[in-house]
Every structure is written in C-alpha cells, then in structure tokens.
Amino acid sequence: MIKSCHSKIMKIYERTREEDERALNNRKKEIGKKIPEVIDIQRSIGKLSLELSINILNNIKNKDKYLKELKEKITDLKIKGSELLAINNYPVDYLEMHYQCPKCKDTGFIGHKKCSCYKQKLIKLYYNNSDLTNILSKNNFDNFNFQLYSPLKGKENPTSPRKNIEKIASISWNYIENFSSSDENLLFYGNPGRSEERRVGKGKTFLSNCISKELLDRGYLVVYRTSEALIEDLRTIRFKNDGELEDFLLNCDLLIIDDLGSEQITDFSKTELFNILNRKLLKQKKMLISTNCDLEELLKSYSERISSRLLGEFTLCKFFGEDIRIKQNIQNKNIK
C-alpha cells in the first residue's frame, strides 16, 4: 500500500499532463477559428525549427550564416504571432503549454529530485489513507484549549490537571519536532478509578489527533486505528494473507492505536498485538497508543511480553482530571 502511493501519484501527474494537452488543443482550435493566421505562423515555425535541428549536424556550405538566418526567421515569426494575439486581446503565451506546476512541468520531479508539488500530493494521499481527514479539521493544536483543564491540584495527583496537560503537550511538541531523528513512542493512559470513570474524556484522543495533523502536514504517513479495528486488520492479514495491508501497518511512519483495552481480549488478539508491537519496534517505526486503562489494568489484561514493551519502550503520559468533552461541548454552545 505504501509502495503503491508513488504509482498513484505518478498516475495523477499523467492525468494532469493529459489535461494540459487537452486544454492547449482547445486553445489552438479557438485561435484557429478566430485568428487562423496565428496557426499558420506556428506551422511555419515548426517547419523551420525542424530544418534547424536537422542542419545543425550537417556539414553544409556557409553553415553558420545559414543557421543564423533560420533562427532570425523563427524569432520574427514568434514576434509576429505574439503581436497578433495581443492585438486580439489574448495573452502572448496563450498557445503555449500551461502547466499546473511550472517548476516540474507536471512531472513531479526536477531532475532526480521530487518537486514540492509531489510532497503536497503525497500529504493529501496520506490524509486519505489515515482516515482522519474530517476529524483533523477540528481536532488540532489551533483548537487545543488548556483552560478546559482545572488549575486546582487534587489530593491524589502531584500537580493540577492543567499543569499536567501543559507538560504532556510539551512532550508532544518535542515528539513532533524530533520525529525524524528519534525512536520515541508515546503511551497516553487514563487515571485509575472505577469502571464508570474509564470513559471520561481526558483529551488523549484529541491530543493524538493534534499530533497526527502536524506530522501529516509535514509529509509523514500516519495511520489511525482503534484497537478493535486494528485487531480486525491483523485478522485479515493472518487469515487472508493481505501483504499490502501488513506493509501499510508495519511501515507507516506513525501507527496510532486508540482506546487500547476496549477490544475483545483473546489469545489471538494478544499474540497478534505483541507481534505488531515487536516488529514495529525492531523496524524503528513509531507508535502512539492511548488507553483508558491504568498501568495496573494493562499488566493484568495483557501478557508480560506486551506489558514489557508498553512500559519499557514508550514514554508514559498520564492524563487525569474532569471530563473535558463536557466542558468542550458547553464552550461550543456558548460560542454559537
């Protein structure tokens, strides 16, 4: 799937060049009807240019003088054609190819180097593959509000929810800025509590999405999966031998696994979860995992092999405080 991204982009460029050609042909037809003399001039320029290219290599008498005269004729005809276009209120480049990207001429490359427009197309493709396009229009750092977190320190925690989220946000920005040079992984986990408290929104998914947008905008392939959806993908890979999906999950720059612990935990899920965690760690392909479980629950729910990877290979970020989703909804209603 990752390897196919380049092929998909090259097909986009191919279609773009075909559009460029059709647009030029339509402009030529238009000018042929309104100013046929311009088309005649273009044909003459074409014949002279062919004659010029043929005789550059031929050993003819007075070659330099002859070639100079040909070039002058071509220049004169170009000037005449441009004048006719201008007189009739057309741009002088109306009959030239109009590329959507003049830098690479809609090829995607300048020499052997990828053009900036290639990266833009890649980012758009990555957004589509990440399944986050609509979510990230709202869930991003521009809409991150520290005021939703209480500045008051509780009895059970060493600092206030606001100070805590400011620290986690700083860790997240450091993670983004050093993404290409670091092998760091992040684990966002919720505070201990009763089972009914586990679904309380502390901002883990929101902050995960903020990180996703920043990395996608920088040209990294981010793939988002809930833990349940990931297990289904792993089932497809195992029983249907879906190598393309396996490549997509293993070799993406960042795999986000959201809501770990909400999936049905079985021997199969634990085995396959360990395999993908371990393989990505060995390949130094980064992960961000969020869970509403506390560390003790993770240790109980998953095998020692999974727990050791989560606690030993991930930077742990503990979220606590009130449900910010309720505060966010109230704030949105007040804005309206």
mmCIF file of C-alpha atoms in Angstrom:
data_model
loop_
_atom_site.group_PDB
_atom_site.id
_atom_site.type_symbol
_atom_site.label_atom_id
_atom_site.label_comp_id
_atom_site.label_asym_id
_atom_site.label_seq_id
_atom_site.Cartn_x
_atom_site.Cartn_y
_atom_site.Cartn_z
ATOM 1 C CA MET A 1 0.000 0.000 0.000
ATOM 2 C CA ILE A 2 2.861 2.362 0.820
ATOM 3 C CA LYS A 3 4.738 1.340 -2.321
ATOM 4 C CA SER A 4 1.614 1.964 -4.361
ATOM 5 C CA CYS A 5 1.474 5.607 -3.200
ATOM 6 C CA HIS A 6 4.206 6.574 -5.689
ATOM 7 C CA SER A 7 2.352 4.803 -8.505
ATOM 8 C CA LYS A 8 -0.874 6.586 -7.590
ATOM 9 C CA ILE A 9 0.863 9.969 -7.611
ATOM 10 C CA MET A 10 2.524 9.248 -10.962
ATOM 11 C CA LYS A 11 -0.911 8.430 -12.396
ATOM 12 C CA ILE A 12 -2.180 11.757 -11.058
ATOM 13 C CA TYR A 13 0.655 13.542 -12.880
ATOM 14 C CA GLU A 14 -0.080 11.566 -16.036
ATOM 15 C CA ARG A 15 -3.733 12.644 -15.934
ATOM 16 C CA THR A 16 -2.658 16.223 -15.232
ATOM 17 C CA ARG A 17 -0.411 16.297 -18.320
ATOM 18 C CA GLU A 18 -3.268 14.879 -20.395
ATOM 19 C CA GLU A 19 -5.460 17.714 -19.117
ATOM 20 C CA ASP A 20 -2.719 20.204 -20.010
ATOM 21 C CA GLU A 21 -2.599 18.789 -23.557
ATOM 22 C CA ARG A 22 -6.382 18.895 -23.977
ATOM 23 C CA ALA A 23 -6.537 22.474 -22.741
ATOM 24 C CA LEU A 24 -3.807 23.514 -25.198
ATOM 25 C CA ASN A 25 -5.541 21.777 -28.105
ATOM 26 C CA ASN A 26 -8.786 23.542 -27.232
ATOM 27 C CA ARG A 27 -6.986 26.888 -27.193
ATOM 28 C CA LYS A 28 -5.446 26.103 -30.598
ATOM 29 C CA LYS A 29 -8.877 25.251 -32.037
ATOM 30 C CA GLU A 30 -10.242 28.527 -30.696
ATOM 31 C CA ILE A 31 -7.423 30.562 -32.236
ATOM 32 C CA GLY A 32 -7.721 28.567 -35.474
ATOM 33 C CA LYS A 33 -11.268 29.832 -35.847
ATOM 34 C CA LYS A 34 -10.696 33.426 -34.717
ATOM 35 C CA ILE A 35 -7.122 34.141 -35.879
ATOM 36 C CA PRO A 36 -6.135 31.419 -38.395
ATOM 37 C CA GLU A 37 -3.013 33.365 -39.390
ATOM 38 C CA VAL A 38 -1.505 32.647 -35.955
ATOM 39 C CA ILE A 39 -1.880 28.903 -36.530
ATOM 40 C CA ASP A 40 -0.237 29.260 -39.962
ATOM 41 C CA ILE A 41 2.648 31.087 -38.297
ATOM 42 C CA GLN A 42 3.014 28.268 -35.770
ATOM 43 C CA ARG A 43 3.178 25.694 -38.545
ATOM 44 C CA SER A 44 5.878 27.718 -40.276
ATOM 45 C CA ILE A 45 7.829 27.962 -37.019
ATOM 46 C CA GLY A 46 7.559 24.192 -36.639
ATOM 47 C CA LYS A 47 8.937 23.556 -40.127
ATOM 48 C CA LEU A 48 11.812 25.991 -39.657
ATOM 49 C CA SER A 49 12.651 24.510 -36.231
ATOM 50 C CA LEU A 50 12.804 21.026 -37.770
ATOM 51 C CA GLU A 51 15.014 22.307 -40.574
ATOM 52 C CA LEU A 52 17.253 23.967 -37.989
ATOM 53 C CA SER A 53 17.651 20.832 -35.896
ATOM 54 C CA ILE A 54 18.456 18.698 -38.961
ATOM 55 C CA ASN A 55 21.084 21.054 -40.361
ATOM 56 C CA ILE A 56 22.865 21.749 -37.076
ATOM 57 C CA LEU A 57 24.657 18.420 -37.529
ATOM 58 C CA ASN A 58 25.027 18.569 -41.332
ATOM 59 C CA ASN A 59 28.177 19.849 -42.975
ATOM 60 C CA ILE A 60 26.779 22.457 -45.365
ATOM 61 C CA LYS A 61 28.269 25.481 -47.085
ATOM 62 C CA ASN A 62 28.152 28.711 -45.041
ATOM 63 C CA LYS A 63 26.607 26.727 -42.184
ATOM 64 C CA ASP A 64 26.891 29.437 -39.502
ATOM 65 C CA LYS A 65 25.303 32.083 -41.694
ATOM 66 C CA TYR A 66 22.531 29.730 -42.788
ATOM 67 C CA LEU A 67 21.675 28.706 -39.209
ATOM 68 C CA LYS A 68 21.697 32.322 -38.063
ATOM 69 C CA GLU A 69 19.215 33.266 -40.799
ATOM 70 C CA LEU A 70 16.927 30.363 -39.779
ATOM 71 C CA LYS A 71 16.965 31.480 -36.141
ATOM 72 C CA GLU A 72 16.174 35.048 -37.127
ATOM 73 C CA LYS A 73 13.209 33.883 -39.239
ATOM 74 C CA ILE A 74 11.886 31.845 -36.328
ATOM 75 C CA THR A 75 12.262 34.818 -33.967
ATOM 76 C CA ASP A 76 10.493 37.157 -36.393
ATOM 77 C CA LEU A 77 7.596 34.724 -36.781
ATOM 78 C CA LYS A 78 7.263 34.340 -32.991
ATOM 79 C CA ILE A 79 7.126 38.105 -32.564
ATOM 80 C CA LYS A 80 4.506 38.412 -35.305
ATOM 81 C CA GLY A 81 2.383 35.660 -33.759
ATOM 82 C CA SER A 82 2.610 37.280 -30.300
ATOM 83 C CA GLU A 83 1.605 40.650 -31.733
ATOM 84 C CA LEU A 84 -1.469 39.134 -33.413
ATOM 85 C CA LEU A 85 -2.532 37.509 -30.152
ATOM 86 C CA ALA A 86 -2.036 40.722 -28.193
ATOM 87 C CA ILE A 87 -3.974 42.803 -30.728
ATOM 88 C CA ASN A 88 -6.887 40.377 -30.337
ATOM 89 C CA ASN A 89 -6.717 40.599 -26.517
ATOM 90 C CA TYR A 90 -5.110 37.199 -25.927
ATOM 91 C CA PRO A 91 -2.073 36.605 -23.686
ATOM 92 C CA VAL A 92 1.098 36.183 -25.729
ATOM 93 C CA ASP A 93 1.606 32.727 -24.155
ATOM 94 C CA TYR A 94 -1.930 31.602 -24.965
ATOM 95 C CA LEU A 95 -0.719 28.862 -27.305
ATOM 96 C CA GLU A 96 1.984 27.604 -25.004
ATOM 97 C CA MET A 97 1.559 24.723 -22.553
ATOM 98 C CA HIS A 98 0.124 25.931 -19.245
ATOM 99 C CA TYR A 99 1.396 23.617 -16.525
ATOM 100 C CA GLN A 100 -0.253 23.416 -13.127
ATOM 101 C CA CYS A 101 3.273 23.335 -11.706
ATOM 102 C CA PRO A 102 5.679 25.251 -13.967
ATOM 103 C CA LYS A 103 8.651 24.152 -11.825
ATOM 104 C CA CYS A 104 8.448 20.459 -12.740
ATOM 105 C CA LYS A 105 6.134 20.808 -15.751
ATOM 106 C CA ASP A 106 3.688 18.420 -14.086
ATOM 107 C CA THR A 107 6.152 15.548 -13.897
ATOM 108 C CA GLY A 108 6.687 15.604 -10.123
ATOM 109 C CA PHE A 109 10.466 15.826 -10.485
ATOM 110 C CA ILE A 110 13.068 18.497 -11.102
ATOM 111 C CA GLY A 111 15.946 16.397 -12.381
ATOM 112 C CA HIS A 112 16.096 13.482 -9.947
ATOM 113 C CA LYS A 113 14.673 15.497 -7.036
ATOM 114 C CA LYS A 114 10.998 15.409 -6.080
ATOM 115 C CA CYS A 115 9.208 18.706 -6.658
ATOM 116 C CA SER A 116 7.407 20.471 -3.807
ATOM 117 C CA CYS A 117 4.096 19.721 -5.537
ATOM 118 C CA TYR A 118 4.889 15.986 -5.233
ATOM 119 C CA LYS A 119 5.013 16.366 -1.463
ATOM 120 C CA GLN A 120 1.660 18.188 -1.473
ATOM 121 C CA LYS A 121 0.057 15.326 -3.383
ATOM 122 C CA LEU A 122 1.687 12.815 -1.051
ATOM 123 C CA ILE A 123 0.314 14.625 2.008
ATOM 124 C CA LYS A 124 -3.188 14.612 0.505
ATOM 125 C CA LEU A 125 -2.889 10.894 -0.203
ATOM 126 C CA TYR A 126 -1.621 10.244 3.315
ATOM 127 C CA TYR A 127 -4.548 12.179 4.763
ATOM 128 C CA ASN A 128 -6.960 9.968 2.831
ATOM 129 C CA ASN A 129 -5.158 6.815 3.970
ATOM 130 C CA SER A 130 -5.085 7.920 7.609
ATOM 131 C CA ASP A 131 -8.922 8.001 7.892
ATOM 132 C CA LEU A 132 -8.570 11.288 9.802
ATOM 133 C CA THR A 133 -9.323 13.973 7.203
ATOM 134 C CA ASN A 134 -12.607 15.214 8.669
ATOM 135 C CA ILE A 135 -11.595 14.794 12.313
ATOM 136 C CA LEU A 136 -8.392 16.805 11.971
ATOM 137 C CA SER A 137 -10.232 19.865 10.670
ATOM 138 C CA LYS A 138 -11.439 20.285 14.279
ATOM 139 C CA ASN A 139 -9.009 18.268 16.381
ATOM 140 C CA ASN A 140 -5.768 20.209 16.030
ATOM 141 C CA PHE A 141 -3.477 22.401 18.104
ATOM 142 C CA ASP A 142 -5.264 25.562 16.932
ATOM 143 C CA ASN A 143 -8.309 24.376 18.882
ATOM 144 C CA PHE A 144 -6.433 22.999 21.872
ATOM 145 C CA ASN A 145 -7.650 24.836 24.991
ATOM 146 C CA PHE A 146 -5.675 24.494 28.225
ATOM 147 C CA GLN A 147 -8.400 26.454 30.034
ATOM 148 C CA LEU A 148 -10.620 23.369 29.901
ATOM 149 C CA TYR A 149 -8.313 21.754 32.459
ATOM 150 C CA SER A 150 -8.600 22.674 36.114
ATOM 151 C CA PRO A 151 -5.760 24.714 37.660
ATOM 152 C CA LEU A 152 -6.553 23.182 41.048
ATOM 153 C CA LYS A 153 -4.433 20.367 42.416
ATOM 154 C CA GLY A 154 -6.315 17.295 43.641
ATOM 155 C CA LYS A 155 -5.454 15.085 46.570
ATOM 156 C CA GLU A 156 -4.454 12.033 44.530
ATOM 157 C CA ASN A 157 -2.194 13.715 41.948
ATOM 158 C CA PRO A 158 1.121 15.549 42.314
ATOM 159 C CA THR A 159 0.040 18.526 40.195
ATOM 160 C CA SER A 160 -3.057 20.166 38.703
ATOM 161 C CA PRO A 161 -4.700 18.799 35.527
ATOM 162 C CA ARG A 162 -3.707 21.999 33.710
ATOM 163 C CA LYS A 163 -0.031 21.782 34.672
ATOM 164 C CA ASN A 164 -0.109 18.117 33.744
ATOM 165 C CA ILE A 165 -1.592 18.667 30.275
ATOM 166 C CA GLU A 166 0.861 21.513 29.633
ATOM 167 C CA LYS A 167 3.693 19.087 30.368
ATOM 168 C CA ILE A 168 2.210 16.411 28.081
ATOM 169 C CA ALA A 169 1.678 18.989 25.315
ATOM 170 C CA SER A 170 5.363 19.954 25.637
ATOM 171 C CA ILE A 171 6.355 16.286 25.348
ATOM 172 C CA SER A 172 4.110 16.001 22.289
ATOM 173 C CA TRP A 173 5.683 19.009 20.555
ATOM 174 C CA ASN A 174 9.147 17.664 21.278
ATOM 175 C CA TYR A 175 7.995 14.357 19.810
ATOM 176 C CA ILE A 176 6.841 16.129 16.624
ATOM 177 C CA GLU A 177 9.939 18.311 16.232
ATOM 178 C CA ASN A 178 12.319 15.353 16.685
ATOM 179 C CA PHE A 179 10.197 12.802 14.860
ATOM 180 C CA SER A 180 12.684 12.007 12.108
ATOM 181 C CA SER A 181 15.687 11.630 14.417
ATOM 182 C CA SER A 182 14.109 9.928 17.445
ATOM 183 C CA ASP A 183 12.850 6.400 18.075
ATOM 184 C CA GLU A 184 10.484 7.551 20.841
ATOM 185 C CA ASN A 185 6.979 6.095 21.211
ATOM 186 C CA LEU A 186 4.158 7.554 23.322
ATOM 187 C CA LEU A 187 1.635 5.887 25.629
ATOM 188 C CA PHE A 188 -1.284 8.074 26.739
ATOM 189 C CA TYR A 189 -3.135 6.427 29.616
ATOM 190 C CA GLY A 190 -6.024 7.416 31.857
ATOM 191 C CA ASN A 191 -6.141 7.796 35.603
ATOM 192 C CA PRO A 192 -7.034 4.893 37.909
ATOM 193 C CA GLY A 193 -10.628 4.751 39.019
ATOM 194 C CA ARG A 194 -13.922 2.979 38.963
ATOM 195 C CA SER A 195 -15.055 1.335 35.738
ATOM 196 C CA GLU A 196 -17.597 4.103 35.035
ATOM 197 C CA GLU A 197 -14.756 6.653 35.102
ATOM 198 C CA ARG A 198 -12.771 4.948 32.364
ATOM 199 C CA ARG A 199 -14.743 6.514 29.542
ATOM 200 C CA VAL A 200 -14.243 10.026 30.893
ATOM 201 C CA GLY A 201 -12.622 12.248 28.260
ATOM 202 C CA LYS A 202 -9.230 13.478 29.425
ATOM 203 C CA GLY A 203 -8.029 14.622 25.982
ATOM 204 C CA LYS A 204 -5.943 11.605 24.943
ATOM 205 C CA THR A 205 -7.627 11.077 21.576
ATOM 206 C CA PHE A 206 -7.794 14.820 20.919
ATOM 207 C CA LEU A 207 -4.064 15.262 21.541
ATOM 208 C CA SER A 208 -3.315 12.167 19.444
ATOM 209 C CA ASN A 209 -5.200 13.810 16.582
ATOM 210 C CA CYS A 210 -3.290 17.071 17.090
ATOM 211 C CA ILE A 211 -0.014 15.164 16.723
ATOM 212 C CA SER A 212 -1.386 13.362 13.659
ATOM 213 C CA LYS A 213 -2.200 16.600 11.850
ATOM 214 C CA GLU A 214 1.215 18.130 12.479
ATOM 215 C CA LEU A 215 3.007 15.038 11.190
ATOM 216 C CA LEU A 216 0.716 14.567 8.184
ATOM 217 C CA ASP A 217 1.247 18.203 7.225
ATOM 218 C CA ARG A 218 4.997 17.549 7.309
ATOM 219 C CA GLY A 219 4.677 14.642 4.892
ATOM 220 C CA TYR A 220 4.712 11.667 7.262
ATOM 221 C CA LEU A 221 2.336 8.750 6.811
ATOM 222 C CA VAL A 222 0.161 8.472 9.936
ATOM 223 C CA VAL A 223 -2.300 5.601 10.269
ATOM 224 C CA TYR A 224 -5.070 5.715 12.888
ATOM 225 C CA ARG A 225 -6.778 2.599 14.182
ATOM 226 C CA THR A 226 -8.930 1.894 17.194
ATOM 227 C CA SER A 227 -7.679 -1.218 18.983
ATOM 228 C CA GLU A 228 -10.749 -3.104 17.789
ATOM 229 C CA ALA A 229 -10.194 -2.093 14.157
ATOM 230 C CA LEU A 230 -6.504 -2.969 14.434
ATOM 231 C CA ILE A 231 -7.302 -6.496 15.636
ATOM 232 C CA GLU A 232 -9.653 -6.904 12.664
ATOM 233 C CA ASP A 233 -6.854 -5.763 10.347
ATOM 234 C CA LEU A 234 -4.467 -8.238 11.961
ATOM 235 C CA ARG A 235 -7.060 -10.981 11.497
ATOM 236 C CA THR A 236 -7.298 -10.089 7.804
ATOM 237 C CA ILE A 237 -3.516 -10.182 7.468
ATOM 238 C CA ARG A 238 -3.250 -13.539 9.196
ATOM 239 C CA PHE A 239 -6.115 -15.422 7.547
ATOM 240 C CA LYS A 240 -6.302 -13.710 4.154
ATOM 241 C CA ASN A 241 -2.566 -13.147 3.664
ATOM 242 C CA ASP A 242 -3.102 -9.460 2.946
ATOM 243 C CA GLY A 243 0.509 -8.397 2.399
ATOM 244 C CA GLU A 244 -0.444 -4.903 1.260
ATOM 245 C CA LEU A 245 -2.314 -4.181 4.494
ATOM 246 C CA GLU A 246 0.553 -5.667 6.502
ATOM 247 C CA ASP A 247 3.032 -3.373 4.746
ATOM 248 C CA PHE A 248 0.739 -0.401 5.396
ATOM 249 C CA LEU A 249 0.568 -1.016 9.156
ATOM 250 C CA LEU A 250 4.186 -2.053 9.616
ATOM 251 C CA ASN A 251 5.903 0.595 7.525
ATOM 252 C CA CYS A 252 3.779 3.687 8.114
ATOM 253 C CA ASP A 253 5.744 6.412 9.898
ATOM 254 C CA LEU A 254 3.351 6.511 12.845
ATOM 255 C CA LEU A 255 0.713 3.979 13.867
ATOM 256 C CA ILE A 256 -1.843 5.350 16.320
ATOM 257 C CA ILE A 257 -3.696 2.698 18.330
ATOM 258 C CA ASP A 258 -6.615 4.359 20.082
ATOM 259 C CA ASP A 259 -8.549 3.029 23.065
ATOM 260 C CA LEU A 260 -6.368 0.015 23.805
ATOM 261 C CA GLY A 261 -8.245 -2.315 26.129
ATOM 262 C CA SER A 262 -11.665 -1.725 24.566
ATOM 263 C CA GLU A 263 -11.179 -4.613 22.116
ATOM 264 C CA GLN A 264 -12.159 -8.171 22.937
ATOM 265 C CA ILE A 265 -9.005 -9.558 24.521
ATOM 266 C CA THR A 266 -8.304 -13.120 23.382
ATOM 267 C CA ASP A 267 -5.258 -15.316 22.900
ATOM 268 C CA PHE A 268 -5.320 -14.355 19.220
ATOM 269 C CA SER A 269 -5.536 -10.607 19.886
ATOM 270 C CA LYS A 270 -2.738 -10.724 22.472
ATOM 271 C CA THR A 271 -0.467 -12.741 20.165
ATOM 272 C CA GLU A 272 -1.042 -10.531 17.133
ATOM 273 C CA LEU A 273 -0.811 -7.310 19.159
ATOM 274 C CA PHE A 274 2.544 -8.384 20.539
ATOM 275 C CA ASN A 275 3.758 -9.314 17.040
ATOM 276 C CA ILE A 276 2.959 -5.939 15.516
ATOM 277 C CA LEU A 277 4.330 -4.012 18.503
ATOM 278 C CA ASN A 278 7.541 -6.005 18.437
ATOM 279 C CA ARG A 279 8.007 -5.836 14.664
ATOM 280 C CA LYS A 280 7.465 -2.088 14.562
ATOM 281 C CA LEU A 281 9.902 -1.578 17.438
ATOM 282 C CA LEU A 282 12.513 -3.660 15.619
ATOM 283 C CA LYS A 283 11.955 -1.620 12.435
ATOM 284 C CA GLN A 284 12.049 1.622 14.495
ATOM 285 C CA LYS A 285 8.646 2.616 13.138
ATOM 286 C CA LYS A 286 6.965 4.766 15.740
ATOM 287 C CA MET A 287 3.685 4.272 17.599
ATOM 288 C CA LEU A 288 1.327 6.296 19.742
ATOM 289 C CA ILE A 289 -1.052 4.286 21.922
ATOM 290 C CA SER A 290 -3.886 5.664 24.040
ATOM 291 C CA THR A 291 -5.848 3.724 26.629
ATOM 292 C CA ASN A 292 -8.454 4.375 29.296
ATOM 293 C CA CYS A 293 -6.824 1.708 31.452
ATOM 294 C CA ASP A 294 -4.348 2.453 34.191
ATOM 295 C CA LEU A 295 -0.962 0.734 34.253
ATOM 296 C CA GLU A 296 -2.121 -1.929 36.712
ATOM 297 C CA GLU A 297 -5.011 -2.866 34.427
ATOM 298 C CA LEU A 298 -2.672 -3.113 31.430
ATOM 299 C CA LEU A 299 -0.451 -5.503 33.363
ATOM 300 C CA LYS A 300 -3.454 -7.663 34.257
ATOM 301 C CA SER A 301 -5.101 -7.616 30.820
ATOM 302 C CA TYR A 302 -2.105 -8.285 28.595
ATOM 303 C CA SER A 303 0.758 -10.725 28.545
ATOM 304 C CA GLU A 304 4.060 -9.906 30.190
ATOM 305 C CA ARG A 305 5.636 -9.585 26.727
ATOM 306 C CA ILE A 306 3.145 -6.857 25.706
ATOM 307 C CA SER A 307 3.337 -5.091 29.075
ATOM 308 C CA SER A 308 7.133 -5.006 28.969
ATOM 309 C CA ARG A 309 7.040 -3.407 25.514
ATOM 310 C CA LEU A 310 4.476 -0.804 26.590
ATOM 311 C CA LEU A 311 6.196 0.129 29.840
ATOM 312 C CA GLY A 312 9.773 -0.225 28.609
ATOM 313 C CA GLU A 313 9.667 1.181 25.056
ATOM 314 C CA PHE A 314 7.112 4.002 25.401
ATOM 315 C CA THR A 315 7.189 7.415 27.061
ATOM 316 C CA LEU A 316 4.353 7.267 29.606
ATOM 317 C CA CYS A 317 1.951 10.218 29.778
ATOM 318 C CA LYS A 318 -0.740 10.026 32.442
ATOM 319 C CA PHE A 319 -3.960 12.007 31.896
ATOM 320 C CA PHE A 320 -6.237 12.933 34.769
ATOM 321 C CA GLY A 321 -8.939 15.421 35.664
ATOM 322 C CA GLU A 322 -12.561 16.113 34.823
ATOM 323 C CA ASP A 323 -14.311 15.175 31.588
ATOM 324 C CA ILE A 324 -13.160 17.863 29.140
ATOM 325 C CA ARG A 325 -15.618 16.712 26.470
ATOM 326 C CA ILE A 326 -18.471 18.097 28.560
ATOM 327 C CA LYS A 327 -16.617 21.383 29.016
ATOM 328 C CA GLN A 328 -15.807 21.478 25.284
ATOM 329 C CA ASN A 329 -19.482 20.980 24.369
ATOM 330 C CA ILE A 330 -20.538 23.743 26.758
ATOM 331 C CA GLN A 331 -17.905 26.070 25.302
ATOM 332 C CA ASN A 332 -19.031 25.290 21.721
ATOM 333 C CA LYS A 333 -22.652 26.030 22.604
ATOM 334 C CA ASN A 334 -21.669 29.346 24.213
ATOM 335 C CA ILE A 335 -19.744 30.313 21.080
ATOM 336 C CA LYS A 336 -22.806 29.652 18.938
#
